[in-house]
PDB file of C-alpha atoms and ligand atoms in Angstrom:
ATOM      1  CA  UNK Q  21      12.465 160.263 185.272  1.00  0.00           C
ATOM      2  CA  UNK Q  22      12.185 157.515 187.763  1.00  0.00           C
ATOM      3  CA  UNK Q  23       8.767 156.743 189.373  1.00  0.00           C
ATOM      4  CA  UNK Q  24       8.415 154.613 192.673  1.00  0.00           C
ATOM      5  CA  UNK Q  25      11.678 154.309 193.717  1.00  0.00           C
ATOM      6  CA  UNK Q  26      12.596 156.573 196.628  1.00  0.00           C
ATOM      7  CA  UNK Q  27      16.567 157.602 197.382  1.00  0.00           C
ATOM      8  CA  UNK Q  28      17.310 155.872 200.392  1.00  0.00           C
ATOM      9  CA  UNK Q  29      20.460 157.359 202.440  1.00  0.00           C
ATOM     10  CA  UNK Q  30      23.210 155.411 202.764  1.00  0.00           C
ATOM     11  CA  UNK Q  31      23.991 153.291 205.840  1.00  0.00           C
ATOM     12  CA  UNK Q  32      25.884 154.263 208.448  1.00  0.00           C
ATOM     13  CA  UNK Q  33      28.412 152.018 210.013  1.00  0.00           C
ATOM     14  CA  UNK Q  34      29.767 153.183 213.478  1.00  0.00           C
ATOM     15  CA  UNK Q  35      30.305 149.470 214.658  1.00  0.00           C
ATOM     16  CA  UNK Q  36      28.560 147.512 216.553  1.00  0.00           C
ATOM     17  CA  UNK Q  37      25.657 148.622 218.458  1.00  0.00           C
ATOM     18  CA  UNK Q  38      27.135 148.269 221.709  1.00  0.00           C
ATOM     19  CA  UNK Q  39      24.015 146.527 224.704  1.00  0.00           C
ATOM     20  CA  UNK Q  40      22.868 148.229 227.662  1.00  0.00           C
ATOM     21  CA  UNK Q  41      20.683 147.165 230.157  1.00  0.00           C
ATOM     22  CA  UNK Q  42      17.056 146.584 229.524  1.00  0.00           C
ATOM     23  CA  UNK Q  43      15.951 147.717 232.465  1.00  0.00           C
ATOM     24  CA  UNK Q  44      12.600 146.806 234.667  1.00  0.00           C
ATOM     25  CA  UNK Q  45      10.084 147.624 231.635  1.00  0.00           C
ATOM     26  CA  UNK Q  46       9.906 145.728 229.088  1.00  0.00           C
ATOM     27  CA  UNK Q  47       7.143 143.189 228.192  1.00  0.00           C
ATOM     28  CA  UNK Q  48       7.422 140.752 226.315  1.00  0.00           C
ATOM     29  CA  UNK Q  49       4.607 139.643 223.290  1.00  0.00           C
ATOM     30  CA  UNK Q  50       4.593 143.243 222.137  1.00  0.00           C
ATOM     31  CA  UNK Q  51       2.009 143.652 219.395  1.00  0.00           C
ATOM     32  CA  UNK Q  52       3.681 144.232 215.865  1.00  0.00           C
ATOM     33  CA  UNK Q  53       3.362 147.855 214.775  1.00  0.00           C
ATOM     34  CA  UNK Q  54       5.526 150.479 213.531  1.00  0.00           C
ATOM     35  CA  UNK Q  55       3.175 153.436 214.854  1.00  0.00           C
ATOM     36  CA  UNK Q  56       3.304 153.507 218.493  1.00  0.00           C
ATOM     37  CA  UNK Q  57       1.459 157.208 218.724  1.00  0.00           C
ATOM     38  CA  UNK Q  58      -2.309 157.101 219.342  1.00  0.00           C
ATOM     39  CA  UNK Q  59      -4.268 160.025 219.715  1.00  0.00           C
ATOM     40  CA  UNK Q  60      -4.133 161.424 222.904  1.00  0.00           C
ATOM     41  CA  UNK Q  61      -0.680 160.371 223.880  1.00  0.00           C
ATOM     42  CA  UNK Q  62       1.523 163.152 226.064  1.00  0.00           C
ATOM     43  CA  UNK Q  63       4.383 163.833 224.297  1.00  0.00           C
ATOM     44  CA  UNK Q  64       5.337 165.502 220.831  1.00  0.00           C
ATOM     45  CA  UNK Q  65       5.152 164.202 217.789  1.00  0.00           C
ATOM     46  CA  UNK Q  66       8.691 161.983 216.653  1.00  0.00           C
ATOM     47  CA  UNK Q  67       9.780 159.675 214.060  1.00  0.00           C
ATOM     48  CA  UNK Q  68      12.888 157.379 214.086  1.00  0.00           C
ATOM     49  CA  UNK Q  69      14.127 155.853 210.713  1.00  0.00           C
ATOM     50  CA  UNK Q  70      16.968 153.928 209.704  1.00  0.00           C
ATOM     51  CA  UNK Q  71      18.828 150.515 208.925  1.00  0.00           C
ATOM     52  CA  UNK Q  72      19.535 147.227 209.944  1.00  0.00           C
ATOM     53  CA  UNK Q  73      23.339 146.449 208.949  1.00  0.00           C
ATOM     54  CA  UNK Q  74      25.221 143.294 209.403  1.00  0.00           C
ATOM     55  CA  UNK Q  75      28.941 143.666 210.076  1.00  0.00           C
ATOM     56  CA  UNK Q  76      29.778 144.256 206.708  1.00  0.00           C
ATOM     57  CA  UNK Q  77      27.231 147.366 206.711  1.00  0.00           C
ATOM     58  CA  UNK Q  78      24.785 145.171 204.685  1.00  0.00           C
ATOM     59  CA  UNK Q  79      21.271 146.120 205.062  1.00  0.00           C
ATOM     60  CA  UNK Q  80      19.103 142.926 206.945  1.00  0.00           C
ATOM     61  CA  UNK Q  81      15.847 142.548 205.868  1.00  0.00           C
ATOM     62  CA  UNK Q  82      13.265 140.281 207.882  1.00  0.00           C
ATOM     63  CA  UNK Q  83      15.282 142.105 211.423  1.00  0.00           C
ATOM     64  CA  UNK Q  84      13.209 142.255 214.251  1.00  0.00           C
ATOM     65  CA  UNK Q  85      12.841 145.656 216.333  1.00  0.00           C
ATOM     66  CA  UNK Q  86      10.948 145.064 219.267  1.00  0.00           C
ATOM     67  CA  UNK Q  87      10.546 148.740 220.750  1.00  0.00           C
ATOM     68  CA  UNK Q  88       9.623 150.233 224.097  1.00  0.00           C
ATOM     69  CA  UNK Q  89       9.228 153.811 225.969  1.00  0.00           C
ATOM     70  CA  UNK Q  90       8.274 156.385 228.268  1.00  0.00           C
ATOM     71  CA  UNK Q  91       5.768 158.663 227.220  1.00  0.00           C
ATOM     72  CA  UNK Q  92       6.324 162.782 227.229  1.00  0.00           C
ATOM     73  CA  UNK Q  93       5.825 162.165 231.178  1.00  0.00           C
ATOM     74  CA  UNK Q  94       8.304 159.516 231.408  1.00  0.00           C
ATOM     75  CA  UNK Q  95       5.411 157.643 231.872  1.00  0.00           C
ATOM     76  CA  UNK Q  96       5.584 153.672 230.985  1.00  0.00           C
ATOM     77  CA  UNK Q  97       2.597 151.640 230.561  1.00  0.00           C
ATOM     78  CA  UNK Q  98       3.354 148.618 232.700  1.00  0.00           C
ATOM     79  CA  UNK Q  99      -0.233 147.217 232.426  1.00  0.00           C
ATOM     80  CA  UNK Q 100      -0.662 147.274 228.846  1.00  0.00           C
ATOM     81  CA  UNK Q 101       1.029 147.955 225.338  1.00  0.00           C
ATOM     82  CA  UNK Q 102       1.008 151.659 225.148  1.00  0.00           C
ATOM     83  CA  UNK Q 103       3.897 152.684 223.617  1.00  0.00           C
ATOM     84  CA  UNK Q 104       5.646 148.968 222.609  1.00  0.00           C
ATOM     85  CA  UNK Q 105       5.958 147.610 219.692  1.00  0.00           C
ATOM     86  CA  UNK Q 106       7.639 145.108 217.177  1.00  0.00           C
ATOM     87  CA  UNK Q 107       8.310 145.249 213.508  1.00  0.00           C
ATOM     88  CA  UNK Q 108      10.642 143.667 210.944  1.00  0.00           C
ATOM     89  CA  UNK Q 109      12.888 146.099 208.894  1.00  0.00           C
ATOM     90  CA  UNK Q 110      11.458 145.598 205.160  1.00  0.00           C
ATOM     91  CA  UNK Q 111      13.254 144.693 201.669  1.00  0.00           C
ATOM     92  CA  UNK Q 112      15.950 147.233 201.741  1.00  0.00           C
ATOM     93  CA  UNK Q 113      16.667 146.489 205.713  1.00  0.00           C
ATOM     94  CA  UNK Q 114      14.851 149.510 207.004  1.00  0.00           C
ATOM     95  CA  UNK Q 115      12.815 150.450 210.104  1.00  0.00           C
ATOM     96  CA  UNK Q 116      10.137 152.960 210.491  1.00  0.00           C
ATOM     97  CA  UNK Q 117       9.173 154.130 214.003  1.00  0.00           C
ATOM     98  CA  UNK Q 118       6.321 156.513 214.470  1.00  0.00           C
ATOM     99  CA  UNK Q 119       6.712 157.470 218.165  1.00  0.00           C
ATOM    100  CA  UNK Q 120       6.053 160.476 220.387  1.00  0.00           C
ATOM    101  CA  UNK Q 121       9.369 162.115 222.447  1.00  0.00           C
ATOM    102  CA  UNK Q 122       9.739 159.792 225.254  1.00  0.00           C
ATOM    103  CA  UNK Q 123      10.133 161.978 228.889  1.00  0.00           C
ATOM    104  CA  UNK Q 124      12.627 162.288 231.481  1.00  0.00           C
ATOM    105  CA  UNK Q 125      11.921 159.725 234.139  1.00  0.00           C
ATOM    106  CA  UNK Q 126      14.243 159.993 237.964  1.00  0.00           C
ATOM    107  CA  UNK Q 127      17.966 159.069 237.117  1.00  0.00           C
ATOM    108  CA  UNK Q 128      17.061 158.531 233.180  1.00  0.00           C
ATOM    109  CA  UNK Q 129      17.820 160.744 230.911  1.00  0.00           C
ATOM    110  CA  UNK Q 130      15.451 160.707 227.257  1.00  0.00           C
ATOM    111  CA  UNK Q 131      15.553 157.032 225.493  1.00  0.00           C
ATOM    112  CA  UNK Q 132      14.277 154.351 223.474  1.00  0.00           C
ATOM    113  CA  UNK Q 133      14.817 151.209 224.408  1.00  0.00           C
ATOM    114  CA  UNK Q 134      14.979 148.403 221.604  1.00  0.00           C
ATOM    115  CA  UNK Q 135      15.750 144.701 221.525  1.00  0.00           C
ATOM    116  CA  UNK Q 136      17.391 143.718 217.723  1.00  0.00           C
ATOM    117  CA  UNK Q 137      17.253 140.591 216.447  1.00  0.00           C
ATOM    118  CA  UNK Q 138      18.701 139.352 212.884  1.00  0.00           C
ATOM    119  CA  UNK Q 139      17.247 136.517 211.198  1.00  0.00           C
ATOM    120  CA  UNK Q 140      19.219 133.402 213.185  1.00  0.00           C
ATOM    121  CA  UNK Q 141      21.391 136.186 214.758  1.00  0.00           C
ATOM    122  CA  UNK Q 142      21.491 136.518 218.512  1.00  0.00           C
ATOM    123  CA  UNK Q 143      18.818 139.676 220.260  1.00  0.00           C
ATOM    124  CA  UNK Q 144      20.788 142.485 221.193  1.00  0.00           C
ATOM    125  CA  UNK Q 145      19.229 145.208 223.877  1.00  0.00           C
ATOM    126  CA  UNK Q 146      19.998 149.004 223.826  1.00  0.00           C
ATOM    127  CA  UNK Q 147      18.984 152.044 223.879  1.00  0.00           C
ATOM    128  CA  UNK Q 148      18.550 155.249 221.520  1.00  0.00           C
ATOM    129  CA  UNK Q 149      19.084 158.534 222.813  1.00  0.00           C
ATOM    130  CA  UNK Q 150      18.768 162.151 221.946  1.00  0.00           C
ATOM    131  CA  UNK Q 151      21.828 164.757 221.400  1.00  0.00           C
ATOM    132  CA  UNK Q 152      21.917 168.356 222.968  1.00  0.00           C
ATOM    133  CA  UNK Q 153      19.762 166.952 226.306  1.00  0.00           C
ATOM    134  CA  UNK Q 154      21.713 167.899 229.358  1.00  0.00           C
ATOM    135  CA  UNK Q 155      20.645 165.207 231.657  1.00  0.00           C
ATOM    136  CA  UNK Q 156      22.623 163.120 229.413  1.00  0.00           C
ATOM    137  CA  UNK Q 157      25.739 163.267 231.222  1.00  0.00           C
ATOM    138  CA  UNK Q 158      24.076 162.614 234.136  1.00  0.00           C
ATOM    139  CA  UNK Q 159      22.918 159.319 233.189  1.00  0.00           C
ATOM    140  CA  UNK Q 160      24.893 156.331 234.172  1.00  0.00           C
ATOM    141  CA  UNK Q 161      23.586 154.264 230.795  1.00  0.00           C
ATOM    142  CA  UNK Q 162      24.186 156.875 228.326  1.00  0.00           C
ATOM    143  CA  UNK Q 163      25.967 155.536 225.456  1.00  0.00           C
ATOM    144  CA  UNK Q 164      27.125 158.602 222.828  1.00  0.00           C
ATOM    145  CA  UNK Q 165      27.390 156.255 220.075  1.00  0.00           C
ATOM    146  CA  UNK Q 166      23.823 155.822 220.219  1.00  0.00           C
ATOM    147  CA  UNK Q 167      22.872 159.005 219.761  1.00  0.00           C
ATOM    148  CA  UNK Q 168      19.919 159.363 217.041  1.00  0.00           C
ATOM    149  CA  UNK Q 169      21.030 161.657 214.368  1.00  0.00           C
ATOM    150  CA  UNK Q 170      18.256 164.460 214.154  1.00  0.00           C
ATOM    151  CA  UNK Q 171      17.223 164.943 210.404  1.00  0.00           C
ATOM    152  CA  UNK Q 172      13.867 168.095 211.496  1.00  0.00           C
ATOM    153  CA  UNK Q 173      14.016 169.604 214.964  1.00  0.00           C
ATOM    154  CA  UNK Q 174      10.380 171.401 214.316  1.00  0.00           C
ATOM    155  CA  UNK Q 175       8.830 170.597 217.395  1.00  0.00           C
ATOM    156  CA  UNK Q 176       5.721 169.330 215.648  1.00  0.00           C
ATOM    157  CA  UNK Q 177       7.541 166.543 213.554  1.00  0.00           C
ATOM    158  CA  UNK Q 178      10.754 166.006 214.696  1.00  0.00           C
ATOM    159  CA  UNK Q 179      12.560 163.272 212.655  1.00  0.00           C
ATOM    160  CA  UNK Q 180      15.780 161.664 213.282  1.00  0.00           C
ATOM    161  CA  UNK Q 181      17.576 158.416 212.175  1.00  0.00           C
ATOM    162  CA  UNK Q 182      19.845 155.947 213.311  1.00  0.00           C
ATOM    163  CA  UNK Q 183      21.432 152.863 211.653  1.00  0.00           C
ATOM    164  CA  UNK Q 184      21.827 149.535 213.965  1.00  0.00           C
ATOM    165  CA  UNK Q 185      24.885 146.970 213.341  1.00  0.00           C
ATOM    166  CA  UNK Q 186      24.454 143.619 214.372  1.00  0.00           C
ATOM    167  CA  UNK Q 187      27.316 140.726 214.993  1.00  0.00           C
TER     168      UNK Q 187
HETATM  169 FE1   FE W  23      13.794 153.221 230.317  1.00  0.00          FE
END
């Protein structure tokens, strides 16, 4: 029986993880957590995991994930750090994001935005979006391939993941 070691999934490589705009919100000197939910926060409960690949689908450890988002209003905190965030995928080249379900905002349909960076590696921008929401096709941005992979639906603790690949 082995102890301590948890089964990670293995990575997925759709290439590259293609840039889209970063749009008017994000701030830069995000503080560096991987929990952006604090109590009170509208929206439900989410959590985003995954990896960090190279082009070879090697993990990266030491990558930088510098995260932003709407709240469940579509809300964005413009004056402060509510809901951004930066952290460094660990060991094994893995991210943890505890987040809430970010809201529909005019013309934008549900997304994360997320700047990448690899150790010496250039900072990518893009976004992470959510399958079976309608207004996708409406959005101009929408990208399918970066559609989060949705591991619990319960609207309590939904859980999805999505692997990033870096030049
Ligand atoms: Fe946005």
């Amino acid at each position: 029986l082995q102890t301590g070691a948890a089964v990670l999934p293995a990575p997925v490589c759709n290439g590259l993880t293609p840039a889209t705009t970063e749009g008017p919100h994000y701030l830069p000197n995000t503080p560096e957590r991987a929990s952006l939910r604090e109590a009170g926060m509208t929206g439900d409960p989410l959590l985003v995991t995954g990896y960090v690949l190279d082009a070879n689908c090697a993990p990266i450890p030491g990558a930088w994930l510098d995260f932003w988002q709407a709240d469940g209003n579509g809300v964005y905190d413009n004056a402060g750090f509510a809901l951004r965030g930066k952290q460094t995928t660990d060991a094994q080249g893995r991210y943890t994001l505890t987040t809430v379900i970010p809201g529909l905002y005019p013309g934008c349909t549900e997304h994360i935005h997320v700047k990448l960076t690899a150790p010496g590696g250039p900072t990518v921008t893009t976004q992470l979006f959510f399958p079976g929401t309608t207004q996708n096709d409406d959005d101009g941005i929408f990208v399918p391939s970066m559609l989060v992979t949705v591991l619990d639906e319960s609207p309590s603790a939904m859980s999805a993941s999505f692997d990033f690949v870096l030049p």
